[in-house]
mmCIF file of C-alpha atoms in Angstrom:
data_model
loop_
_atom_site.group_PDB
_atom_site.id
_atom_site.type_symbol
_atom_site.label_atom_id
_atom_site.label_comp_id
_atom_site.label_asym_id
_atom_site.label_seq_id
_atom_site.Cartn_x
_atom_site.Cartn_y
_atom_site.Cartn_z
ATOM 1 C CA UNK J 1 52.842 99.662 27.755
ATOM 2 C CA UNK J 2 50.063 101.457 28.644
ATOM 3 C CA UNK J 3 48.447 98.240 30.806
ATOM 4 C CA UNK J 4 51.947 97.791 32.933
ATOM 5 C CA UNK J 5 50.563 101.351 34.392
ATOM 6 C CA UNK J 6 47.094 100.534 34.320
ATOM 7 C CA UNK J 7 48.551 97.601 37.044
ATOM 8 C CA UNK J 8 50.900 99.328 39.048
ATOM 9 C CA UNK J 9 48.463 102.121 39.770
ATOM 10 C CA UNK J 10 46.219 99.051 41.465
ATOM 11 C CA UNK J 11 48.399 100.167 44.531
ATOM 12 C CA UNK J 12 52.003 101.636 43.051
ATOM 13 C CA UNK J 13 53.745 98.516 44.386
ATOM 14 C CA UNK J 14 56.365 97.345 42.158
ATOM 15 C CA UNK J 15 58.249 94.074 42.032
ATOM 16 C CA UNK J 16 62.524 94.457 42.763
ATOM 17 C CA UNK J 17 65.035 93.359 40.856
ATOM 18 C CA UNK J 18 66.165 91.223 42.938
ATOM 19 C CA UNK J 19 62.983 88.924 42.858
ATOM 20 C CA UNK J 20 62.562 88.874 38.905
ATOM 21 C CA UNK J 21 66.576 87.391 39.129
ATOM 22 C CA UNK J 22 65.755 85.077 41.404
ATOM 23 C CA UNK J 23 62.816 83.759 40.592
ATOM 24 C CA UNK J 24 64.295 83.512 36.973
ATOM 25 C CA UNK J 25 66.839 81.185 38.248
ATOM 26 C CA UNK J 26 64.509 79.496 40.538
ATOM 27 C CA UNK J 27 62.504 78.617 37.001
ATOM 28 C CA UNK J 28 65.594 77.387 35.413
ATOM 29 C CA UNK J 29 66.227 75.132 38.241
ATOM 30 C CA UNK J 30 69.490 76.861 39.185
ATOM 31 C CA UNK J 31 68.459 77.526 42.687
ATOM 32 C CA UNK J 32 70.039 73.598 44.418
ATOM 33 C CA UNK J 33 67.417 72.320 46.766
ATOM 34 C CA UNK J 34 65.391 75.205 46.515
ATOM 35 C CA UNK J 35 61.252 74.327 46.243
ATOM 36 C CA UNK J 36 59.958 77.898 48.077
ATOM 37 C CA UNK J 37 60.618 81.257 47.440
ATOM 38 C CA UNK J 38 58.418 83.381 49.565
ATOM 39 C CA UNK J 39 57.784 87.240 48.483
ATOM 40 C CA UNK J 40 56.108 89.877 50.847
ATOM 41 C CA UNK J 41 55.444 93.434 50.766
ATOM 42 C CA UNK J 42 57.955 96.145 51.758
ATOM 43 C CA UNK J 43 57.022 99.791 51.522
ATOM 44 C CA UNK J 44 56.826 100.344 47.887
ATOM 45 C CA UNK J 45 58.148 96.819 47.087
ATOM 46 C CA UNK J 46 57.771 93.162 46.580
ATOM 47 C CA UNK J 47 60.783 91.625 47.595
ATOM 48 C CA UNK J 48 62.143 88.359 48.984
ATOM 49 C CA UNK J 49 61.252 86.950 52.522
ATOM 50 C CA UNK J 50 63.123 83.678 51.943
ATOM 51 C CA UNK J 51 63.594 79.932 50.687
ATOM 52 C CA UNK J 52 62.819 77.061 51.951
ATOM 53 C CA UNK J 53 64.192 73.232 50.343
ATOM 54 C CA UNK J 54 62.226 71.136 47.964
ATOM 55 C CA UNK J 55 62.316 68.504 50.949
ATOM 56 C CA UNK J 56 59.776 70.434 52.904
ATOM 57 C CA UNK J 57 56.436 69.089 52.179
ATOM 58 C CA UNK J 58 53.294 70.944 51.242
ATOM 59 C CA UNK J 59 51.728 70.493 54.425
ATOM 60 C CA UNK J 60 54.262 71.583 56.502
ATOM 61 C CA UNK J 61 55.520 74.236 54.546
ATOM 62 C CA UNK J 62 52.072 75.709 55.432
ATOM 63 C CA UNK J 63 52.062 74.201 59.061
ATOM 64 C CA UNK J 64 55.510 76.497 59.302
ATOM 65 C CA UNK J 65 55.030 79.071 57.231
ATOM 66 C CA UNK J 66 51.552 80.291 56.306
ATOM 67 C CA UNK J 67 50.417 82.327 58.628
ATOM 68 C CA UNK J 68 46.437 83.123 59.051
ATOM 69 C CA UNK J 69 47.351 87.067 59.692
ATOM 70 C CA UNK J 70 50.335 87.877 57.517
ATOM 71 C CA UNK J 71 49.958 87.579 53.292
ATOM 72 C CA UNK J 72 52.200 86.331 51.128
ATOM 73 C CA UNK J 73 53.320 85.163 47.369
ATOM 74 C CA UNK J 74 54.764 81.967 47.173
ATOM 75 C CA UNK J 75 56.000 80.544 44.140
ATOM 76 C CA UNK J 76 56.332 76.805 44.575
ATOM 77 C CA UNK J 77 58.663 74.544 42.282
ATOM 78 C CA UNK J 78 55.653 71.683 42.691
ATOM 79 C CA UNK J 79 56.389 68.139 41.492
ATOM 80 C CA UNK J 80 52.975 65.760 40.599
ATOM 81 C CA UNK J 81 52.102 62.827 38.973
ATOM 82 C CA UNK J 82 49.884 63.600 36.050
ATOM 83 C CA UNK J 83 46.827 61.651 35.269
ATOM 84 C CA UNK J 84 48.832 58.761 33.387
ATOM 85 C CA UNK J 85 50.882 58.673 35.603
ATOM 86 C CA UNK J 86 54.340 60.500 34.545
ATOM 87 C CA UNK J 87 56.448 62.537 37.215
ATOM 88 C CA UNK J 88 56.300 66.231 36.005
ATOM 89 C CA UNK J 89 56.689 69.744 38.101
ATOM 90 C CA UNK J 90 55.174 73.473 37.365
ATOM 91 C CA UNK J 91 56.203 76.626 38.661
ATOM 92 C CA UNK J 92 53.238 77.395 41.140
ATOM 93 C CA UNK J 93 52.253 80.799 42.187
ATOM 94 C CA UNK J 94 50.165 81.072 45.247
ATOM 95 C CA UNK J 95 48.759 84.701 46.459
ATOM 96 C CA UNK J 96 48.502 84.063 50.443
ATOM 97 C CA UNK J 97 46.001 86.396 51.483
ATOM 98 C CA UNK J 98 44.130 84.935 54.557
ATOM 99 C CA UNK J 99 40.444 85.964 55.488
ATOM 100 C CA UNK J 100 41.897 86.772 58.660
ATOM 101 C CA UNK J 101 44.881 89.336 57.897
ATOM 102 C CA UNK J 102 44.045 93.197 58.441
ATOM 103 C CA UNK J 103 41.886 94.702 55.624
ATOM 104 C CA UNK J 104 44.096 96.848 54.849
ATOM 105 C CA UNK J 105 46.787 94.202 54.029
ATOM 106 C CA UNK J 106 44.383 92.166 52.102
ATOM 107 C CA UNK J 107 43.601 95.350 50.039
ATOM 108 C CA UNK J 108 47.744 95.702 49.256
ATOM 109 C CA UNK J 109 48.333 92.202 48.431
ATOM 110 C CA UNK J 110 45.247 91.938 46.667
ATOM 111 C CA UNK J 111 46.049 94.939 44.350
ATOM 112 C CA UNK J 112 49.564 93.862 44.153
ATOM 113 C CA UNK J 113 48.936 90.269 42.656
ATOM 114 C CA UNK J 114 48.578 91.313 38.878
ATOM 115 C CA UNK J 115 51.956 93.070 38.654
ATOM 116 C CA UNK J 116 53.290 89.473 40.562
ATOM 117 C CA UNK J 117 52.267 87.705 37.614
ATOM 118 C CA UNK J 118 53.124 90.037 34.848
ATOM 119 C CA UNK J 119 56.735 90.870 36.555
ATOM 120 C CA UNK J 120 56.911 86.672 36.988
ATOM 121 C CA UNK J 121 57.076 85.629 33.378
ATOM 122 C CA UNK J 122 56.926 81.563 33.277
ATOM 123 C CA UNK J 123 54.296 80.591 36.150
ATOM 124 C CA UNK J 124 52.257 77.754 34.963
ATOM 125 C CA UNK J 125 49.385 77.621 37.533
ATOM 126 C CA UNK J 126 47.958 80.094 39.596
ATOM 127 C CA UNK J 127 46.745 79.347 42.973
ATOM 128 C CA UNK J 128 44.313 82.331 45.271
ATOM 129 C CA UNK J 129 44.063 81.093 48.771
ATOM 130 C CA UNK J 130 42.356 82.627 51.758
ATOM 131 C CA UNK J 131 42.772 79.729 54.031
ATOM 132 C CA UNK J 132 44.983 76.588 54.434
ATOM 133 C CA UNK J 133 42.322 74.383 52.500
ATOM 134 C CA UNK J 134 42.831 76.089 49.094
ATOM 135 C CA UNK J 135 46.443 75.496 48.823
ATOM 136 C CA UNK J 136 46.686 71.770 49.856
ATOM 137 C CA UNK J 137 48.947 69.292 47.979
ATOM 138 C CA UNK J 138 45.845 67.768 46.737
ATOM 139 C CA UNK J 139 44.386 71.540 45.403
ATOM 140 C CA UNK J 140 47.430 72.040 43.732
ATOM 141 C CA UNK J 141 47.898 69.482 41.757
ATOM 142 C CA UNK J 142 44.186 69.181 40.473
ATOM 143 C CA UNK J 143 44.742 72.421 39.193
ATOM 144 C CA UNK J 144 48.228 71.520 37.550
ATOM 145 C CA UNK J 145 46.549 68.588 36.152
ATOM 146 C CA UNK J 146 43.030 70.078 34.741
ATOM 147 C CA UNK J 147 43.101 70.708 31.248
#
């Protein structure tokens, strides 16, 4: 409808294919071992960048792969405790998009991040970081717990 073009014309970027499949089976848990999918920009494009296991903790995931000059989606397959204590997980998305990456990159991704979420149907918690400290374990799952 008329808002999908409203988005896209944000910056024209479109999300492949190849990401809504995979991150549809990433939802559905059919991914084994699978707790990252990273997303970046290519050309006209958001497509894949890689995975990384469930076994990889929050803090080094970022240690290893958030980099202060290069942005990034992340969707996140995050496991917390809730506040009575119950295991549970939500599909995270987190828009990586440093205070120190080029403008002009911050611009793209920026842009870019509504037509993420709209191609992405099924992410339970949204997560904008400019800097390590707003994507910690302990960030994340306030926000998956707040009401």
């Amino acid at each position: 409808g008329p808002v999908t073009n409203k988005r896209e014309m944000a910056t024209g970027i479109t999300v492949a294919d190849s990401v809504i499949s995979k991150f549809e089976d990433f939802k559905l848990k059919r991914l084994k071992g699978v707790g990252y999918l990273c997303m970046k920009i290519a050309g006209d494009e958001v497509v894949l960048e890689a995975e990384h296991p469930k076994t990889l903790s929050m803090a080094d995931f970022q240690k290893e792969h958030l980099s202060p000059d290069q942005p990034k989606y992340v969707v996140v397959d995050f496991d917390y405790t809730t506040t009575d204590g119950r295991p549970a997980d939500k599909v995270v998305l987190i828009s990586w998009i440093p205070d120190t990456c080029k403008v002009k990159e911050k611009m793209k991704y920026s842009g870019t991040k509504e037509s993420v979420k709209a191609a992405l149907q099924g992410i339970a918690v949204n997560i904008n970081a400019t800097d390590a400290s707003e994507c910690t374990y302990d960030v994340i799952v306030a926000n998956c717990t707040k009401i």
